Amino acid sequence: QQIMSTPSTSTTDSRLAEMTAKMTAREAEIRRRIEELRACRAEGKSEAEQYTAFEAAFDAERLAIVEDMEALESVKTAAISTVDINNSLAAINDKIACLQRYHSDSVGFLPAYVSASAKAKVEELANKLADLRERVVPKKKFAFSSAASSNRNSKQQQPQQQPQKQQQQTLQPKVEPTLHNLTGKAVVLSDESVANKDILLSDLADCTIKVLSHPATLHLNGLTNCTILCGPVHRSVLIEKCTDFTLVVACHQLRLHSSTRCKLYLHVTSTPIIEYSNDVLIAPYNFNYANLSDHVTLSGLNWHRNQWDQVQDFNHLAGHVASPNWSIMPETDRLNWEE
């Protein structure tokens, strides 16, 4: 009987190591170019010379990042640990952040149309990375039973779900709401009910939600005056159109869109991204509950890497001036969150 062979773990590890080495070298190259750009300014070189150097370097590094993403997707991810995959994704995210800083440092001498084009290209890379994460990070196989689907459909009529369509065209993927259209409720989502599953909390007001588990993703949409306490998330956290809310979460990637007056307590292994948002306060993650350490292990989250205060604001590209849209929360204002 003939047995189909699979790529050896050692071969896959070798390819991953080679790819990681190339990514590290490319990130160092971007940082070198940033320093060269600053040196050009110090030497008094013309804006035309600086612009020419920027355009060539930016396009070269953008293509290199695209190649990194294609290389990661081509690796047989089934033979790689979740931690290694997430570390590779975090490294690519850092390169995108570095490229964004390169653009920010160059805004002063770039023509407006070139600056706008560069900004759009950085955003496109960030979106591609989010899509790549969804494809390559292993997902736990599960399906809602027909009975569960029937019950959920009976409780939530189709007209209630219609407002989600417009929101899904921006950030939110097509995820069936876990909690929807609640006011003044306190809800605890326990381990098995949401472990390694996608969670969508939408159209909530004056609610406190505790997620004592390790979900696959967390999506928040249309929350007002809510507090969300969550264990480690396997992949991404996406937040849109939320106001006067507090989120305490650990994750690999976080993106905040069209939100205001937000307090975020974060452990995030890649740089958080905000866009069209303001009055955002950032603090380190400090939620403590009984099974936290077990859930960290199950999520594959790197607990030794936290970039909670390295926020990228895609609407503020002046790298030499701090963004007015977010700031570090004073230690005296931080609350301690317990189960």
XYZ file of C-alpha atoms in Angstrom:
339
model
C 0.000 0.000 0.000
C 1.377 3.364 -1.035
C 1.511 6.059 1.635
C 1.463 9.719 0.666
C 4.491 11.540 2.065
C 4.358 14.939 3.775
C 7.081 17.573 4.108
C 9.351 16.821 7.034
C 9.247 19.039 10.083
C 12.978 19.711 9.765
C 12.536 20.944 6.176
C 9.659 23.188 7.193
C 11.599 24.507 10.181
C 14.539 25.256 7.883
C 12.342 27.230 5.494
C 10.769 29.117 8.383
C 14.191 29.941 9.852
C 15.418 31.153 6.454
C 12.330 33.296 5.987
C 12.629 34.761 9.501
C 16.286 35.649 8.904
C 15.363 37.463 5.683
C 12.563 39.348 7.443
C 14.931 40.452 10.211
C 17.484 41.646 7.666
C 14.838 43.589 5.750
C 13.544 45.285 8.889
C 17.112 46.328 9.703
C 17.380 47.723 6.164
C 14.259 49.849 6.657
C 15.664 51.222 9.903
C 18.940 51.985 8.119
C 17.072 53.910 5.430
C 15.255 55.944 8.079
C 18.586 56.939 9.577
C 19.888 57.821 6.100
C 16.843 60.006 5.549
C 17.486 61.870 8.779
C 21.134 62.254 7.793
C 20.081 63.756 4.438
C 18.079 66.373 6.289
C 20.970 67.142 8.605
C 23.274 67.549 5.595
C 20.866 70.009 3.989
C 20.129 67.981 0.855
C 17.322 69.261 -1.359
C 13.752 68.047 -0.979
C 13.939 66.648 -4.521
C 16.884 64.443 -3.545
C 15.107 63.308 -0.389
C 11.895 62.588 -2.331
C 13.729 60.501 -4.936
C 15.448 58.481 -2.220
C 12.163 57.974 -0.354
C 10.208 56.765 -3.375
C 12.793 54.142 -4.330
C 13.267 52.890 -0.771
C 9.549 52.855 0.107
C 8.515 50.836 -2.942
C 11.383 48.378 -2.504
C 10.544 47.726 1.141
C 6.802 47.507 0.467
C 7.429 44.792 -2.114
C 9.745 43.011 0.328
C 6.959 42.932 2.938
C 4.551 41.503 0.352
C 7.142 38.821 -0.426
C 7.415 38.016 3.295
C 3.660 37.497 3.503
C 3.660 35.297 0.402
C 6.572 33.297 1.802
C 4.782 32.679 5.108
C 1.655 31.537 3.318
C 3.689 29.136 1.171
C 5.209 27.407 4.208
C 3.340 24.289 5.312
C 1.840 25.900 8.406
C 0.399 22.592 9.626
C 3.948 21.549 10.520
C 4.749 24.774 12.396
C 3.754 25.625 15.943
C 1.158 28.338 16.482
C 3.738 30.320 18.449
C 6.163 30.322 15.484
C 3.437 31.376 13.070
C 2.347 34.216 15.346
C 5.940 35.332 15.868
C 6.395 35.510 12.087
C 3.184 37.506 11.743
C 4.335 39.857 14.512
C 7.660 40.365 12.726
C 5.847 41.313 9.512
C 3.615 43.679 11.469
C 6.705 45.341 12.951
C 8.081 45.848 9.450
C 4.823 47.504 8.381
C 5.050 49.765 11.440
C 8.644 50.598 10.552
C 7.625 51.445 6.975
C 4.835 53.647 8.328
C 7.379 55.512 10.468
C 9.584 55.918 7.393
C 6.636 57.562 5.647
C 5.847 59.697 8.697
C 9.411 61.000 8.825
C 9.161 61.954 5.139
C 5.806 63.778 5.101
C 7.439 67.202 5.305
C 9.016 67.043 1.832
C 6.647 64.708 -0.048
C 4.083 66.009 -2.566
C 0.562 65.595 -1.181
C -0.464 62.976 -3.734
C 2.670 60.890 -3.047
C 2.087 61.056 0.712
C -1.556 60.009 0.304
C -0.545 57.132 -1.968
C 2.098 55.926 0.503
C -0.395 56.065 3.366
C -2.894 54.000 1.359
C -0.209 51.420 0.574
C 0.681 51.060 4.267
C -3.004 50.570 5.119
C -3.290 47.980 2.346
C -0.366 46.053 3.832
C -2.009 46.114 7.274
C -5.260 44.777 5.807
C -3.428 42.061 3.868
C -1.656 41.005 7.043
C -4.969 40.753 8.905
C -6.345 38.570 6.093
C -3.187 36.440 6.104
C -3.487 35.875 9.855
C -7.002 34.543 9.390
C -5.756 32.081 6.758
C -2.565 30.725 8.308
C -3.259 30.601 12.047
C -4.684 27.148 12.841
C -8.333 27.190 13.788
C -10.078 24.719 16.027
C -12.649 22.835 13.981
C -16.170 23.413 15.172
C -19.626 23.975 13.786
C -22.882 25.228 15.196
C -25.430 22.447 15.329
C -28.606 22.825 13.317
C -30.557 22.999 16.559
C -28.392 25.791 17.868
C -28.737 27.631 14.576
C -32.490 27.207 14.666
C -32.718 28.515 18.225
C -30.554 31.488 17.433
C -32.588 32.313 14.342
C -35.794 32.212 16.343
C -34.382 34.631 18.903
C -32.820 36.992 16.399
C -34.949 37.918 13.399
C -33.341 38.883 10.109
C -34.220 42.613 10.400
C -32.062 42.800 13.539
C -29.026 41.591 11.605
C -29.428 44.010 8.675
C -27.483 46.909 10.291
C -24.425 44.638 10.415
C -24.106 44.608 6.624
C -22.854 48.154 6.319
C -20.437 47.684 9.219
C -19.053 44.476 7.769
C -18.003 46.362 4.649
C -15.414 48.226 6.704
C -13.725 46.155 9.398
C -16.094 43.532 10.697
C -15.950 40.068 9.104
C -19.113 38.014 8.713
C -19.526 36.614 12.207
C -22.874 35.748 13.735
C -23.465 37.934 16.824
C -22.717 36.274 20.144
C -24.460 39.044 22.081
C -26.610 41.635 20.311
C -28.909 44.527 21.164
C -28.678 44.398 24.970
C -28.977 47.216 27.512
C -27.919 47.219 31.155
C -26.847 43.570 31.281
C -23.965 41.796 33.060
C -22.958 38.654 31.146
C -20.220 36.071 31.699
C -19.137 33.981 28.706
C -17.524 30.859 30.133
C -14.699 28.711 28.846
C -16.255 25.990 26.708
C -19.000 28.132 25.182
C -16.560 30.461 23.419
C -13.146 28.747 23.550
C -11.338 29.182 20.211
C -14.469 30.623 18.606
C -15.224 33.966 16.990
C -17.042 36.406 19.285
C -19.070 39.372 18.038
C -20.577 41.788 20.545
C -22.799 44.305 18.770
C -25.168 47.130 19.665
C -24.749 46.920 23.444
C -25.338 49.773 25.901
C -24.472 50.027 29.607
C -23.311 46.397 29.709
C -20.461 44.576 31.454
C -19.246 41.494 29.594
C -16.635 39.075 30.981
C -15.065 36.576 28.588
C -13.354 34.040 30.860
C -11.891 32.045 28.002
C -9.539 32.179 25.011
C -11.624 33.072 21.934
C -10.267 32.887 18.380
C -11.212 36.479 17.556
C -13.096 39.302 19.259
C -15.185 41.817 17.303
C -16.865 44.796 18.980
C -19.355 46.919 17.058
C -21.628 49.719 18.199
C -20.922 49.559 21.954
C -21.860 52.490 24.206
C -20.811 52.867 27.848
C -19.757 49.226 28.134
C -16.937 47.385 29.904
C -15.470 44.301 28.218
C -13.028 42.077 30.146
C -11.483 39.316 28.056
C -8.885 36.584 28.344
C -6.206 36.010 25.673
C -7.448 36.058 22.076
C -5.813 33.660 19.600
C -5.769 36.138 16.718
C -7.241 39.598 16.176
C -9.435 42.103 18.003
C -11.444 44.454 15.773
C -13.350 47.401 17.248
C -15.661 49.742 15.362
C -18.081 52.540 16.224
C -17.719 52.245 20.000
C -18.113 55.148 22.434
C -17.371 55.635 26.141
C -16.206 52.070 26.618
C -13.459 50.146 28.394
C -11.759 47.096 26.923
C -9.295 44.852 28.771
C -7.834 42.259 26.388
C -4.718 40.296 25.406
C -4.273 39.486 21.710
C -1.907 39.223 18.750
C -3.365 42.133 16.791
C -5.756 44.979 17.584
C -7.427 47.540 15.337
C -9.686 50.374 16.506
C -11.840 52.192 13.947
C -14.312 55.105 14.164
C -14.454 55.121 17.973
C -14.118 57.740 20.686
C -13.547 58.037 24.432
C -12.024 54.573 24.752
C -9.949 53.078 27.566
C -7.860 50.144 26.370
C -5.888 47.896 28.747
C -3.777 45.846 26.354
C -1.348 43.007 26.013
C -0.710 42.934 22.263
C 2.224 41.290 20.507
C 2.039 43.554 17.444
C 1.598 47.316 17.262
C -2.025 48.391 17.892
C -3.628 50.355 15.046
C -6.190 53.146 15.414
C -7.984 54.955 12.605
C -10.657 57.671 12.615
C -10.661 57.488 16.416
C -9.902 59.966 19.187
C -9.726 60.414 22.955
C -8.154 56.977 23.352
C -6.354 56.089 26.598
C -3.936 53.148 26.652
C -2.729 51.070 29.630
C -1.148 47.608 30.084
C -3.394 44.564 30.464
C -4.148 43.710 34.092
C -7.163 41.382 34.078
C -6.673 38.502 36.518
C -8.853 35.395 36.708
C -8.479 31.756 37.731
C -7.542 30.121 34.404
C -5.572 32.973 32.845
C -2.211 31.167 32.659
C -3.790 28.082 31.052
C -5.594 30.239 28.513
C -2.389 32.101 27.633
C -0.774 28.759 26.797
C -3.754 27.571 24.752
C -3.887 30.824 22.780
C -0.212 30.675 21.795
C 0.193 34.286 22.934
C 3.755 35.430 23.660
C 3.473 36.780 27.213
C 6.994 38.229 27.073
C 6.204 40.544 24.161
C 3.837 43.463 24.742
C 3.609 46.518 22.483
C 0.628 48.075 24.224
C 2.111 51.589 24.056
C 3.431 51.447 20.449
C 0.209 52.660 18.832
C 0.043 53.449 15.104
C -2.445 56.197 14.249
C -3.180 55.960 10.524
C -4.728 59.441 10.605
C -1.653 61.090 12.061
C 1.442 60.699 9.932
C 3.622 63.474 11.343
C 6.157 61.188 13.003
C 7.955 64.034 14.770
C 4.743 65.131 16.551
C 2.772 62.947 18.971
C -0.702 61.959 17.828
C -3.437 64.021 19.523
C -5.827 61.076 19.273
C -4.340 58.755 21.900
C -2.225 58.904 25.044
C -0.935 56.744 27.882
C -3.398 56.480 30.752
C -1.938 57.965 33.973
C -1.113 55.228 36.469
C -3.281 56.907 39.103
C -6.325 56.502 36.825
C -5.842 52.799 36.093
C -8.230 50.294 37.645
C -7.342 46.758 38.731
C -9.540 44.202 37.016
C -10.382 40.919 38.744
C -12.730 38.038 37.971
